[in-house]
Amino acid sequence: MIGRLNHVAIAVKDLAAARALYRDVLGAAVSEPQDLPAHGVTVVFVTLPNTKVELLAPLGTASPIGRFLERNPDGGIHHICYEVPDIGAARDRLLASGARLLGPGEPQIGAHGKPVVFLHPKDFGGVLIELEQA
Ligand code: CO
């Protein structure tokens, strides 16, 4: 069911420093920071030959990244995102298997303008998984 690794999302407390680290030390192509108010994050996209890394910093007071950084003050991997060909079919298959979704249970429009669902980390080895319609 799952296809390509779309991105790995990394929570950072200092987005400018993280952007410089990926650009200057790791030699990666990085975007300008982009505010995504609907998602409570500011993101820098790191484009790799085979996938992307997203550096996420909190935006606003109710950011999910803010809560993550309270528990993980140095930052860290927040979630990984796999592509699926049909988000509705994927959701139905997961629910039928007993997996839990975070949030309302219906696909929501994610940071790339495509429908996504998030799977409960307790059902997937402690990893927060995002599925995105390819
Ligand atoms: Co994501």
Coordinates of N, CA and C and ligand atoms in Angstrom, one line a residue:
M1 N 0.8 -1.2 0.0 CA 0.0 0.0 0.0 C 0.9 1.3 0.0
I2 N 1.9 1.3 0.9 CA 2.6 2.5 0.9 C 3.7 2.5 -0.2
G3 N 3.9 3.7 -0.7 CA 4.8 3.9 -1.8 C 6.1 4.6 -1.4
R4 N 6.4 5.7 -2.2 CA 7.6 6.4 -2.0 C 7.6 7.1 -0.6
L5 N 8.8 7.2 -0.1 CA 9.1 8.1 1.1 C 9.0 9.5 0.6
N6 N 7.9 10.2 1.0 CA 7.7 11.6 0.6 C 8.7 12.6 1.3
H7 N 8.7 12.5 2.6 CA 9.6 13.3 3.4 C 9.8 12.8 4.8
V8 N 10.9 13.2 5.4 CA 11.1 13.1 6.8 C 11.1 14.4 7.4
A9 N 10.3 14.6 8.5 CA 10.1 15.9 9.1 C 10.9 15.9 10.4
I10 N 11.7 17.0 10.6 CA 12.5 17.1 11.7 C 12.1 18.4 12.4
A11 N 11.8 18.3 13.7 CA 11.5 19.5 14.5 C 12.8 20.1 15.0
V12 N 12.9 21.5 14.8 CA 14.0 22.2 15.2 C 13.6 23.4 16.1
K13 N 14.5 23.8 17.0 CA 14.1 25.0 17.8 C 14.6 26.3 17.1
D14 N 15.7 26.2 16.3 CA 16.2 27.4 15.7 C 16.3 27.1 14.2
L15 N 15.2 27.6 13.5 CA 15.1 27.2 12.0 C 16.2 27.8 11.2
A16 N 16.7 29.0 11.5 CA 17.7 29.6 10.7 C 19.0 28.8 10.9
A17 N 19.3 28.4 12.1 CA 20.5 27.6 12.4 C 20.4 26.2 11.7
A18 N 19.3 25.6 11.7 CA 19.1 24.3 11.1 C 19.2 24.4 9.6
R19 N 18.7 25.5 9.0 CA 18.7 25.7 7.6 C 20.2 25.9 7.2
A20 N 20.9 26.7 7.9 CA 22.4 26.9 7.6 C 23.2 25.6 7.7
L21 N 22.8 24.8 8.7 CA 23.5 23.5 8.9 C 23.3 22.6 7.7
Y22 N 22.1 22.5 7.2 CA 21.8 21.6 6.1 C 22.5 22.2 4.8
R23 N 22.4 23.5 4.7 CA 23.0 24.2 3.5 C 24.5 24.1 3.5
D24 N 25.1 24.6 4.6 CA 26.5 24.9 4.6 C 27.4 23.7 5.0
V25 N 26.9 22.9 6.0 CA 27.7 21.8 6.5 C 27.4 20.5 5.7
L26 N 26.1 20.3 5.4 CA 25.7 19.1 4.7 C 25.6 19.3 3.2
G27 N 25.7 20.6 2.8 CA 25.7 20.8 1.3 C 24.4 20.5 0.6
A28 N 23.3 20.7 1.2 CA 22.0 20.4 0.6 C 21.4 21.7 0.1
A29 N 20.4 21.5 -0.9 CA 19.6 22.6 -1.4 C 18.4 22.8 -0.4
V30 N 18.4 24.0 0.1 CA 17.3 24.4 1.1 C 16.5 25.5 0.5
S31 N 15.2 25.5 0.9 CA 14.3 26.6 0.5 C 14.4 27.7 1.5
E32 N 13.7 28.8 1.1 CA 13.5 29.9 2.1 C 12.4 29.3 3.1
P33 N 12.4 29.9 4.3 CA 11.4 29.5 5.3 C 10.0 29.9 4.8
Q34 N 9.0 29.0 5.0 CA 7.7 29.3 4.6 C 6.8 29.1 5.8
D35 N 6.0 30.1 6.1 CA 5.0 30.0 7.2 C 3.8 29.2 6.7
L36 N 3.3 28.3 7.5 CA 2.1 27.5 7.2 C 1.2 27.7 8.4
P37 N 0.5 28.8 8.5 CA -0.3 29.1 9.7 C -1.4 28.0 10.0
A38 N -1.9 27.4 8.9 CA -3.0 26.4 9.2 C -2.4 25.2 9.9
H39 N -1.1 25.0 9.8 CA -0.5 23.8 10.4 C 0.4 24.2 11.6
G40 N 0.5 25.5 11.9 CA 1.2 25.9 13.1 C 2.7 25.7 13.0
V41 N 3.2 25.8 11.7 CA 4.7 25.5 11.5 C 5.2 26.5 10.6
T42 N 6.5 26.8 10.7 CA 7.3 27.4 9.6 C 8.2 26.3 9.1
V43 N 8.3 26.1 7.8 CA 9.0 25.0 7.3 C 10.1 25.4 6.3
V44 N 11.2 24.7 6.3 CA 12.3 24.8 5.3 C 12.3 23.4 4.6
F45 N 12.2 23.4 3.3 CA 12.3 22.2 2.6 C 13.7 21.9 2.1
V46 N 14.2 20.8 2.4 CA 15.5 20.3 2.0 C 15.3 19.3 0.9
T47 N 15.8 19.6 -0.3 CA 15.5 18.8 -1.4 C 16.7 17.8 -1.6
L48 N 16.4 16.6 -1.6 CA 17.4 15.5 -1.8 C 17.1 14.8 -3.1
P49 N 18.1 14.1 -3.7 CA 17.8 13.4 -5.0 C 16.6 12.5 -4.9
N50 N 16.4 11.8 -3.8 CA 15.4 10.8 -3.8 C 14.2 11.1 -2.8
T51 N 14.3 12.2 -2.0 CA 13.2 12.5 -1.2 C 13.4 13.9 -0.6
K52 N 12.6 14.3 0.4 CA 12.8 15.6 1.0 C 12.9 15.4 2.5
V53 N 13.6 16.4 3.1 CA 13.6 16.6 4.5 C 12.9 17.9 4.8
E54 N 12.0 18.0 5.8 CA 11.3 19.2 6.2 C 11.8 19.6 7.6
L55 N 12.3 20.7 7.7 CA 12.7 21.3 9.0 C 11.6 22.1 9.5
L56 N 11.0 21.7 10.6 CA 9.8 22.3 11.1 C 10.1 23.1 12.4
A57 N 9.7 24.3 12.5 CA 9.7 25.1 13.7 C 8.3 25.6 14.1
P58 N 8.1 25.8 15.4 CA 6.7 26.2 15.8 C 6.3 27.6 15.2
L59 N 5.1 27.7 14.8 CA 4.5 29.0 14.4 C 3.2 29.2 15.2
G60 N 3.2 30.2 16.1 CA 2.0 30.4 16.9 C 2.1 29.6 18.2
T61 N 1.1 29.8 19.0 CA 1.2 29.3 20.4 C 0.6 27.8 20.5
A62 N -0.2 27.4 19.5 CA -0.8 26.1 19.6 C -0.2 25.1 18.7
S63 N 1.1 25.3 18.4 CA 1.8 24.5 17.4 C 2.1 23.1 17.9
P64 N 1.8 22.0 17.1 CA 2.2 20.7 17.5 C 3.7 20.5 17.7
I65 N 4.4 21.4 16.9 CA 5.9 21.3 17.0 C 6.3 21.9 18.4
G66 N 5.6 22.9 18.8 CA 5.9 23.5 20.1 C 5.8 22.5 21.3
R67 N 4.8 21.7 21.2 CA 4.6 20.6 22.2 C 5.7 19.6 22.1
F68 N 6.0 19.2 20.9 CA 7.1 18.2 20.7 C 8.4 18.7 21.2
L69 N 8.7 20.0 21.0 CA 10.0 20.6 21.5 C 10.0 20.7 23.0
E70 N 8.8 20.8 23.6 CA 8.8 20.8 25.1 C 9.3 19.4 25.6
R71 N 8.9 18.4 24.9 CA 9.3 17.0 25.3 C 10.7 16.7 24.8
N72 N 11.1 17.3 23.7 CA 12.4 17.0 23.1 C 13.1 18.3 22.8
P73 N 13.7 18.9 23.9 CA 14.3 20.3 23.8 C 15.4 20.4 22.7
D74 N 16.0 19.4 22.3 CA 17.1 19.5 21.3 C 16.5 19.3 19.9
G75 N 15.2 19.0 19.8 CA 14.6 18.7 18.5 C 14.7 17.2 18.2
G76 N 14.4 16.8 17.0 CA 14.5 15.4 16.6 C 13.5 15.1 15.5
I77 N 13.5 13.8 15.1 CA 12.6 13.4 14.0 C 11.2 13.4 14.5
H78 N 10.3 14.2 13.8 CA 8.9 14.3 14.3 C 8.0 13.3 13.6
H79 N 8.1 13.2 12.3 CA 7.3 12.1 11.6 C 8.0 11.8 10.2
I80 N 7.5 10.7 9.7 CA 7.9 10.3 8.3 C 6.6 10.2 7.5
C81 N 6.8 10.5 6.2 CA 5.6 10.6 5.4 C 5.8 9.6 4.2
Y82 N 4.8 8.7 4.0 CA 4.8 7.8 2.9 C 3.7 8.2 2.0
E83 N 3.9 8.0 0.7 CA 2.8 8.3 -0.3 C 2.0 7.0 -0.4
V84 N 0.7 7.3 -0.6 CA -0.3 6.2 -1.0 C -1.1 6.6 -2.2
P85 N -1.5 5.7 -3.0 CA -2.2 6.1 -4.2 C -3.6 6.6 -4.0
D86 N -4.2 6.1 -2.9 CA -5.6 6.5 -2.6 C -5.8 6.6 -1.1
I87 N -5.9 7.9 -0.7 CA -5.8 8.1 0.8 C -7.1 7.6 1.5
G88 N -8.2 7.6 0.8 CA -9.5 7.1 1.4 C -9.4 5.6 1.5
A89 N -8.9 4.9 0.5 CA -8.7 3.4 0.6 C -7.7 3.1 1.7
A90 N -6.6 3.9 1.8 CA -5.6 3.6 2.8 C -6.2 3.8 4.2
R91 N -7.0 4.9 4.4 CA -7.7 5.1 5.7 C -8.6 3.9 6.0
D92 N -9.4 3.5 5.1 CA -10.3 2.4 5.4 C -9.6 1.1 5.7
R93 N -8.5 0.8 5.0 CA -7.7 -0.4 5.3 C -7.1 -0.3 6.7
L94 N -6.6 0.8 7.0 CA -6.0 1.0 8.4 C -7.0 0.8 9.5
L95 N -8.1 1.5 9.3 CA -9.1 1.4 10.4 C -9.6 -0.1 10.5
A96 N -9.8 -0.7 9.4 CA -10.2 -2.1 9.4 C -9.2 -3.0 10.1
S97 N -7.9 -2.6 10.1 CA -6.9 -3.4 10.7 C -6.7 -3.1 12.2
G98 N -7.5 -2.1 12.6 CA -7.4 -1.7 14.1 C -6.5 -0.6 14.4
A99 N -5.8 0.0 13.4 CA -4.9 1.1 13.6 C -5.8 2.3 13.9
R100 N -5.2 3.2 14.7 CA -5.9 4.5 15.0 C -5.3 5.6 14.3
L101 N -6.2 6.5 13.9 CA -5.7 7.8 13.2 C -5.8 8.9 14.2
L102 N -4.9 9.9 14.1 CA -4.9 11.1 14.9 C -5.9 12.0 14.2
G103 N -6.6 12.8 15.1 CA -7.4 13.9 14.6 C -8.8 13.3 14.2
P104 N -9.5 14.0 13.2 CA -10.9 13.7 13.0 C -11.2 12.4 12.3
G105 N -10.1 11.7 11.8 CA -10.4 10.5 11.1 C -10.7 10.6 9.6
E106 N -10.9 11.8 9.1 CA -11.0 12.1 7.7 C -9.7 12.7 7.2
P107 N -9.3 12.4 6.0 CA -8.2 13.1 5.4 C -8.3 14.6 5.5
Q108 N -7.2 15.2 5.9 CA -7.1 16.7 5.9 C -6.1 17.2 4.9
I109 N -6.2 18.4 4.5 CA -5.3 18.9 3.5 C -4.0 19.2 4.2
G110 N -2.9 18.6 3.8 CA -1.6 18.7 4.5 C -0.8 19.9 4.0
A111 N 0.5 19.9 4.4 CA 1.4 21.0 4.1 C 1.7 21.2 2.6
H112 N 1.4 20.1 1.8 CA 1.7 20.2 0.4 C 0.4 20.4 -0.4
G113 N -0.7 20.7 0.2 CA -2.0 20.9 -0.5 C -2.6 19.6 -0.9
K114 N -2.2 18.5 -0.4 CA -2.7 17.2 -0.7 C -3.3 16.5 0.5
P115 N -4.3 15.6 0.4 CA -4.9 15.0 1.6 C -4.0 14.1 2.3
V116 N -4.0 14.2 3.6 CA -3.1 13.4 4.5 C -3.9 12.9 5.7
V117 N -3.4 11.8 6.2 CA -3.8 11.3 7.5 C -2.6 11.0 8.4
F118 N -2.7 11.1 9.7 CA -1.6 10.8 10.6 C -2.0 9.6 11.4
L119 N -1.1 8.6 11.5 CA -1.4 7.4 12.2 C -0.8 7.4 13.6
H120 N -1.5 6.8 14.6 CA -1.1 6.9 16.0 C 0.2 6.3 16.2
P121 N 1.2 7.0 16.8 CA 2.5 6.4 17.0 C 2.5 5.1 17.8
K122 N 1.6 5.0 18.7 CA 1.6 3.8 19.6 C 1.3 2.6 18.8
D123 N 0.7 2.7 17.6 CA 0.4 1.6 16.8 C 1.5 1.2 15.8
F124 N 2.5 2.1 15.7 CA 3.6 1.9 14.7 C 5.0 2.1 15.3
G125 N 5.2 1.4 16.4 CA 6.5 1.4 17.0 C 7.1 2.7 17.5
G126 N 6.2 3.6 17.9 CA 6.6 4.9 18.4 C 6.9 5.9 17.4
V127 N 6.6 5.6 16.1 CA 6.8 6.5 15.0 C 5.5 7.2 14.5
L128 N 5.5 8.5 14.5 CA 4.4 9.2 13.9 C 4.5 9.1 12.4
I129 N 3.5 8.5 11.8 CA 3.5 8.3 10.3 C 2.4 9.2 9.7
E130 N 2.8 9.9 8.6 CA 1.9 10.6 7.8 C 1.7 9.9 6.5
L131 N 0.5 9.7 6.1 CA 0.3 9.2 4.7 C -0.3 10.3 3.9
E132 N 0.3 10.5 2.7 CA -0.1 11.5 1.8 C -0.6 10.9 0.4
Q133 N -1.7 11.4 0.0 CA -2.1 11.0 -1.4 C -1.1 11.4 -2.4
A134 N -0.7 10.4 -3.2 CA 0.4 10.7 -4.2 C -0.1 11.6 -5.3
Ligands
CO1 CO 4.7 16.0 6.9

